[in-house]
GROMACS .gro file of C-alpha atoms in nm:
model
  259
    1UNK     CA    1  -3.231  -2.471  -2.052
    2UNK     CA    2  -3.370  -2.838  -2.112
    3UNK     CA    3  -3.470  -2.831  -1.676
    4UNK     CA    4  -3.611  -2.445  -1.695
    5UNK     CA    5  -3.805  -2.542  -2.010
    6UNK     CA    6  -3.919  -2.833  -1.781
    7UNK     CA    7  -4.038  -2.702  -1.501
    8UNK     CA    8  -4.230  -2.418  -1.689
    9UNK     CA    9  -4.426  -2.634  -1.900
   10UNK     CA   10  -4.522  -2.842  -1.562
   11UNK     CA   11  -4.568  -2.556  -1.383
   12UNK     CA   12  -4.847  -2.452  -1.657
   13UNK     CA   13  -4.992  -2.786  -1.660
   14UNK     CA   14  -5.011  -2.812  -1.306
   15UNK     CA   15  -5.171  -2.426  -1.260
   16UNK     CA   16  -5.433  -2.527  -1.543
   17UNK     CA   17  -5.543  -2.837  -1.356
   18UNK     CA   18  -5.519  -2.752  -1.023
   19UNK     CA   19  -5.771  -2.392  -1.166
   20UNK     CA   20  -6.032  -2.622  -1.302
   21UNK     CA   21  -6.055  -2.899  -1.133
   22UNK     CA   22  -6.408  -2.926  -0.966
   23UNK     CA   23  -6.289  -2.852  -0.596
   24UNK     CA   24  -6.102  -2.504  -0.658
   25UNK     CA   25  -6.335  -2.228  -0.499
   26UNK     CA   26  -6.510  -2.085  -0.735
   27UNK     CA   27  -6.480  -1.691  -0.816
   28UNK     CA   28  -6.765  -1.463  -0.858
   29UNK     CA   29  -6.831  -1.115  -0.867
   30UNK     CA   30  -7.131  -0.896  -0.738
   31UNK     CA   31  -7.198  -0.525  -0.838
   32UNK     CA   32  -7.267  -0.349  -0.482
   33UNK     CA   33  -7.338   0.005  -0.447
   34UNK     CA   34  -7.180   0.088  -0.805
   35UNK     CA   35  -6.852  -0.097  -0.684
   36UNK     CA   36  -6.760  -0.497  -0.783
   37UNK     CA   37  -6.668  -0.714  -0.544
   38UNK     CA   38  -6.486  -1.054  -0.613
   39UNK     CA   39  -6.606  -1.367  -0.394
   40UNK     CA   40  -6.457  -1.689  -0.347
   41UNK     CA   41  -6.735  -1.994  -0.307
   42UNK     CA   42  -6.614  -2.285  -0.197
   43UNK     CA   43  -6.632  -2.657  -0.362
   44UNK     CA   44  -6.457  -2.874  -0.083
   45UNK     CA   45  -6.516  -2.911   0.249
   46UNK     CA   46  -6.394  -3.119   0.585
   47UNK     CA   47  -6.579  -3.309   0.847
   48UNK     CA   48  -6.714  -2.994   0.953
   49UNK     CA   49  -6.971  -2.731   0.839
   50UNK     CA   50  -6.810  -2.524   0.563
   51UNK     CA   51  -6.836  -2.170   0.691
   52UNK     CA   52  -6.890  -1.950   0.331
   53UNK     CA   53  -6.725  -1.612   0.363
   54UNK     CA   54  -6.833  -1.325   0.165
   55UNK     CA   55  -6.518  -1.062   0.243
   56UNK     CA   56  -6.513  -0.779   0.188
   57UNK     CA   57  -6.856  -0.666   0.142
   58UNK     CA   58  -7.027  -0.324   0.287
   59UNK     CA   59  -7.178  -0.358   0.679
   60UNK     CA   60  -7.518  -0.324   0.483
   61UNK     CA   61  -7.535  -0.596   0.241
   62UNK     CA   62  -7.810  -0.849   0.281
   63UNK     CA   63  -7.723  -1.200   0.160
   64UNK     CA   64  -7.885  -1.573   0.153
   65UNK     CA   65  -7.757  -1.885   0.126
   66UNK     CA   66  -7.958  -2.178  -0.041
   67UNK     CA   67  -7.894  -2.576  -0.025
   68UNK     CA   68  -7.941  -2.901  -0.080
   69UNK     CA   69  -7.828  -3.286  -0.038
   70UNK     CA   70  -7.680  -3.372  -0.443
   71UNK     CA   71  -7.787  -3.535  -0.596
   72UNK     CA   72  -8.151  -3.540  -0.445
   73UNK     CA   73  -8.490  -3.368  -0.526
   74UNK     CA   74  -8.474  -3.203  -0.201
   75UNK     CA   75  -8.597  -2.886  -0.200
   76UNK     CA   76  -8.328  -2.604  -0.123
   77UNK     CA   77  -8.292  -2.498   0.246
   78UNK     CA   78  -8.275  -2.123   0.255
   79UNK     CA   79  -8.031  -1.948   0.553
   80UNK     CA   80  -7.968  -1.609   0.597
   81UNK     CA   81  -7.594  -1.476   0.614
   82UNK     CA   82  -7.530  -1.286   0.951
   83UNK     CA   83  -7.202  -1.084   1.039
   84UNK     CA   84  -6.932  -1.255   1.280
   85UNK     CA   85  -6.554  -1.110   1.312
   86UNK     CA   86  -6.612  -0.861   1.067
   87UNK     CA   87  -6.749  -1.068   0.796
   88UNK     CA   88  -7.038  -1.207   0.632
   89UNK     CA   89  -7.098  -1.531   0.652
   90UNK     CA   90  -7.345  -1.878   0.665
   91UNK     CA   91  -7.239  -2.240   0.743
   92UNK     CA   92  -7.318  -2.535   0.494
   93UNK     CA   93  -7.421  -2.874   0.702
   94UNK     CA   94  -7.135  -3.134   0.704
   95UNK     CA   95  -7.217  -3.439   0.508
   96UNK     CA   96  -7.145  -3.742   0.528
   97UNK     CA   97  -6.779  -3.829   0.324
   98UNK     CA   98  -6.808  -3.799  -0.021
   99UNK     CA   99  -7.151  -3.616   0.050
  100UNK     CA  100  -7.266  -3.354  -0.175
  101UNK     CA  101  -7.453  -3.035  -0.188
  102UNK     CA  102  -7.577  -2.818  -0.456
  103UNK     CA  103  -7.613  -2.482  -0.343
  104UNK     CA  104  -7.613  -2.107  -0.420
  105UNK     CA  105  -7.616  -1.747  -0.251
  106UNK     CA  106  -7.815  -1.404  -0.333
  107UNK     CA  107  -7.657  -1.112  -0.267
  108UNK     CA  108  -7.875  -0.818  -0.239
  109UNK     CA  109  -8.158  -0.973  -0.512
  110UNK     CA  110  -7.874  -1.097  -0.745
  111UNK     CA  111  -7.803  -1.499  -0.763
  112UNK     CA  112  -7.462  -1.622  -0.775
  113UNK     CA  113  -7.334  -1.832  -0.950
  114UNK     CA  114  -7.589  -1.679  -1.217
  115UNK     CA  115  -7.554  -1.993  -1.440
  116UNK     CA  116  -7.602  -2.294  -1.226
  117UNK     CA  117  -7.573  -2.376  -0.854
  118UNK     CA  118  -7.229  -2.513  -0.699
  119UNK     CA  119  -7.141  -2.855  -0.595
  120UNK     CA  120  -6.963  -2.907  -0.268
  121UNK     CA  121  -6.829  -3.231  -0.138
  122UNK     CA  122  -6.699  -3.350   0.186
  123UNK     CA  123  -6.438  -3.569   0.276
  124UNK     CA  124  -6.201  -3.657   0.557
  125UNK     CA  125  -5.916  -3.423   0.621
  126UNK     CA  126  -5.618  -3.569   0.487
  127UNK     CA  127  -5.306  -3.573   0.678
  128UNK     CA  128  -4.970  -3.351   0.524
  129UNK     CA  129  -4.725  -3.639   0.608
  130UNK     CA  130  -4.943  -3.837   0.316
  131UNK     CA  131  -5.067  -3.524   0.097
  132UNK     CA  132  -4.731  -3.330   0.030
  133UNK     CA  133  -4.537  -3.661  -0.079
  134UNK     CA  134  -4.843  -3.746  -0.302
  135UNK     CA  135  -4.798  -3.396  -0.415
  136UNK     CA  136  -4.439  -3.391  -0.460
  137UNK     CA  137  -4.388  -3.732  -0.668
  138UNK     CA  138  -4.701  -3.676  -0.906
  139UNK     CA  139  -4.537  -3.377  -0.981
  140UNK     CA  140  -4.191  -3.448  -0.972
  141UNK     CA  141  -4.339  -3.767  -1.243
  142UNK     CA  142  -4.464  -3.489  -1.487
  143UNK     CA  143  -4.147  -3.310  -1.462
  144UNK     CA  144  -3.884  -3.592  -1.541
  145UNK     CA  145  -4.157  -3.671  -1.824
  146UNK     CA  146  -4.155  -3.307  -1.965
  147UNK     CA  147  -3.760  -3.345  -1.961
  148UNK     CA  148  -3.715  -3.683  -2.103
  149UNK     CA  149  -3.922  -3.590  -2.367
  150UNK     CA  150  -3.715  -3.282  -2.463
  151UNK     CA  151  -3.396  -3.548  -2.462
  152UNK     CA  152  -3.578  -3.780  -2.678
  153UNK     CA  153  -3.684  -3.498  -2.921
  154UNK     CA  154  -3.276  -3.358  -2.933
  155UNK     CA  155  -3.116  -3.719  -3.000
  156UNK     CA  156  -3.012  -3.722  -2.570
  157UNK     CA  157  -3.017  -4.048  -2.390
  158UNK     CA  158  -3.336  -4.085  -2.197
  159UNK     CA  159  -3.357  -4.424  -2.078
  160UNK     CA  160  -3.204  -4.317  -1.722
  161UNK     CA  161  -3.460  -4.023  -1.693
  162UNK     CA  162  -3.717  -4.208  -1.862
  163UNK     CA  163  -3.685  -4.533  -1.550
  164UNK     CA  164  -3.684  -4.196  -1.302
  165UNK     CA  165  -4.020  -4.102  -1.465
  166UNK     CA  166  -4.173  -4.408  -1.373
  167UNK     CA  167  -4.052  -4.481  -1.054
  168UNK     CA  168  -4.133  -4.139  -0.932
  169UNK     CA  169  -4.516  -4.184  -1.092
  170UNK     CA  170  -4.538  -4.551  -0.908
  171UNK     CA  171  -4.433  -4.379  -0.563
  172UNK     CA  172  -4.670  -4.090  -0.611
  173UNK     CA  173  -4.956  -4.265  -0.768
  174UNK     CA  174  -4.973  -4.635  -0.665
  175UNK     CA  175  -4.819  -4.546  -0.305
  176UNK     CA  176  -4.928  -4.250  -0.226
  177UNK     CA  177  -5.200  -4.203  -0.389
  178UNK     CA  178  -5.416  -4.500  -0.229
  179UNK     CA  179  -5.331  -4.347   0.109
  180UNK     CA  180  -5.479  -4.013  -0.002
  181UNK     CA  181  -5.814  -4.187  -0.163
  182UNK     CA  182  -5.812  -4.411   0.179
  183UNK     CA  183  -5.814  -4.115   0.415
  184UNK     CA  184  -5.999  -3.880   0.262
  185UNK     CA  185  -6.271  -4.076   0.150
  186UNK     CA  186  -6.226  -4.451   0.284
  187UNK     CA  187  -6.147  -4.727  -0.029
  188UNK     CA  188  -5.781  -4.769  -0.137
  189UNK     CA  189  -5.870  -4.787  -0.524
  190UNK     CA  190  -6.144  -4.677  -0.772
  191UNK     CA  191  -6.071  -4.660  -1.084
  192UNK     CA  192  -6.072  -5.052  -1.311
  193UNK     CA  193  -6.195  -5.263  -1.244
  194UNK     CA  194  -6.354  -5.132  -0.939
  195UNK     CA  195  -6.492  -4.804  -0.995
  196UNK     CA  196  -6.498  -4.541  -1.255
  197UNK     CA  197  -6.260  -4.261  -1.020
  198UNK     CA  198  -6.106  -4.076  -1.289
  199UNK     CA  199  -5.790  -3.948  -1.140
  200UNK     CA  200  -5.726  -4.343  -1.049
  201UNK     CA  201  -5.820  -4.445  -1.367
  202UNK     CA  202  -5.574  -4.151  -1.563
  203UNK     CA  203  -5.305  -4.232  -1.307
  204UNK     CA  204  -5.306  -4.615  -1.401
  205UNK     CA  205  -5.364  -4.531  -1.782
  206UNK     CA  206  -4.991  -4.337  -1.776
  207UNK     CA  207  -4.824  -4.576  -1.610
  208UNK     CA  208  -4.926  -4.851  -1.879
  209UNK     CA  209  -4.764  -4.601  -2.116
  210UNK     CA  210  -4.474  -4.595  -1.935
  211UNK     CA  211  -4.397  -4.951  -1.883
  212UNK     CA  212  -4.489  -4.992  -2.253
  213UNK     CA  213  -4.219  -4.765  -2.312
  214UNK     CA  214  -3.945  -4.900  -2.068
  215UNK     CA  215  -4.001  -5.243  -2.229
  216UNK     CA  216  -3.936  -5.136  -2.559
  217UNK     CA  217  -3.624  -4.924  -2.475
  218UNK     CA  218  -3.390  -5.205  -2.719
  219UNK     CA  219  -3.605  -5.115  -3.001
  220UNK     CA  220  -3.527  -4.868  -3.292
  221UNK     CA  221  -3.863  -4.705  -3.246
  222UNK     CA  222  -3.862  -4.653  -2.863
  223UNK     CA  223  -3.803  -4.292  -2.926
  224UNK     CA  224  -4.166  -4.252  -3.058
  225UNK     CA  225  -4.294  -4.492  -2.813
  226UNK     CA  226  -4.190  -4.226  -2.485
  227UNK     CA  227  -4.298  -3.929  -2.689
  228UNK     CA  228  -4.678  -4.102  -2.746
  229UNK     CA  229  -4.653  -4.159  -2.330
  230UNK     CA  230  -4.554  -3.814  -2.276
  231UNK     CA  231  -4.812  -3.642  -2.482
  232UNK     CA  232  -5.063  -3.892  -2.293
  233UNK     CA  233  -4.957  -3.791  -2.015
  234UNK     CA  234  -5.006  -3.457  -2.069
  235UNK     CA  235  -5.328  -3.477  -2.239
  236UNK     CA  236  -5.501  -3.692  -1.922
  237UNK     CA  237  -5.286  -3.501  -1.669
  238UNK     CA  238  -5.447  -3.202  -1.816
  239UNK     CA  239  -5.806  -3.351  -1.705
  240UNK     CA  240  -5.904  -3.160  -1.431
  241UNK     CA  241  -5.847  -3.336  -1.093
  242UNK     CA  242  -6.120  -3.539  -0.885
  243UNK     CA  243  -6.358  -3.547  -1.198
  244UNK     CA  244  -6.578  -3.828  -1.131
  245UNK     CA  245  -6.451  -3.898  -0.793
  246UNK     CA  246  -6.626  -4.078  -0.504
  247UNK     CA  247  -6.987  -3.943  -0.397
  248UNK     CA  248  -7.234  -4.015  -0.144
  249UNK     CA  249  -7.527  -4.184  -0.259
  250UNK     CA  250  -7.823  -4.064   0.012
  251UNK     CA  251  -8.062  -4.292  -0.154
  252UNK     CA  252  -7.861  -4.610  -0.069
  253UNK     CA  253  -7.652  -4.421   0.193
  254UNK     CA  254  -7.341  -4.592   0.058
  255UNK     CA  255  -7.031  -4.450  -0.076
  256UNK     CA  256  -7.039  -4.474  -0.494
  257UNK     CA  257  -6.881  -4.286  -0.792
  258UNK     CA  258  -6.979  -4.021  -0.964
  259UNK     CA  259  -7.174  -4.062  -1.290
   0.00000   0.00000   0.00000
């Protein structure tokens, strides 16, 4: 019970972070001959131009796509969508890494996203050898967290789960992790004290909780100690990932953080 409670409450966690974090595609609708269609836009992109799809749509369905550099007082570059394979679609310029750029489409007269234009950025793609272990640890960290904390609440021991926890969370985000921020956008590290990177910065916040709480494992309090670096954990896990992440400055054409 204590393991399925576990996983479902990192399952969650993971689902609600990995849905609105600033890179998942972003889902719109469009009302087309009295029938709504649902569109995909995406917000991350390779060294290559990003080839926006809109499936699905009638033969007869005029569309536009309109960009620019980000953040820059460009003026938007307008492109029209043409049909290839059986779909619509229009290519967004690769950028530089950590390049950005703020765009929109019309469909038939109607803007989307009707609120505010998208952000795309562009990095390097990242190999699976150092993505799925990243992957695997920072989520196999959570889950020994979720669990010790369910010990700790039910009088279990915790200290063996609780040393699991942080090794796992050193492996996946001070091993692992580097390697992902150093191929996909160059640097090893930016969060403190070199950079503002907020999944670094989150990542290295935990941890501090964690060793905080392995250090005081003799004393009579530790119990409350874990608990405060679980909910932490869960409460800047829940961030959504690559906020204030690397980003292309086009003014200085050097790699920066987002402010």
């Amino acid at each position: 019970m204590y393991w399925f409670l576990a996983v479902v409450i990192t399952l969650v966690l993971s689902i609600y972070q990995r849905m609105t974090g600033p890179t998942h595609p972003k889902s719109v609708a469009v009302e087309l001959n009295g029938e709504s269609y649902k569109l995909k836009l995406p917000r991350s992109g390779v060294q290559h131009d990003e080839i926006v799809k809109l499936k699905g749509v009638p033969s007869d369905t005029k569309a536009k796509m309109h960009y620019r550099r980000y953040p820059t007082s460009d003026e938007y570059t307008t492109v029209d969508f043409t049909w290839k394979d059986d779909v619509l679609q229009a290519a967004l310029p690769v950028q530089p890494v950590a390049g950005k750029l703020q765009y929109y489409v019309t469909v038939e007269g109607e803007d989307l996203p009707s609120d505010e234009p998208l952000l795309i950025r562009f990095r390097n793609d990242v190999p699976a050898s150092i993505l799925v272990p990243h992957i695997f640890f920072m989520f196999a960290a959570m889950l020994f967290a979720v669990y010790t904390f369910l010990l700790v609440i039910t009088n279990k021991k915790y200290s063996r789960w609780l040393k699991i926890t942080v090794g796992t969370l050193f492996v996946g985000g001070f091993i692992f992790g580097p390697l992902v921020q150093h191929f996909a956008f160059g640097p090893w590290w930016t969060g403190f004290p070199y950079g503002t990177d907020l999944t670094d910065n989150k990542t290295l916040l935990s941890f501090i909780f964690f060793v905080a709480a392995i250090a005081t494992l003799k004393w009579k309090y530790n119990k409350w100690v874990v608990c405060l670096a679980v909910l932490f954990m869960i409460a800047i896990f829940s961030i959504p990932h690559s906020t204030y992440g690397s980003e292309y400055d086009y003014s200085t054409q050097k790699l920066g953080t987002e402010k």
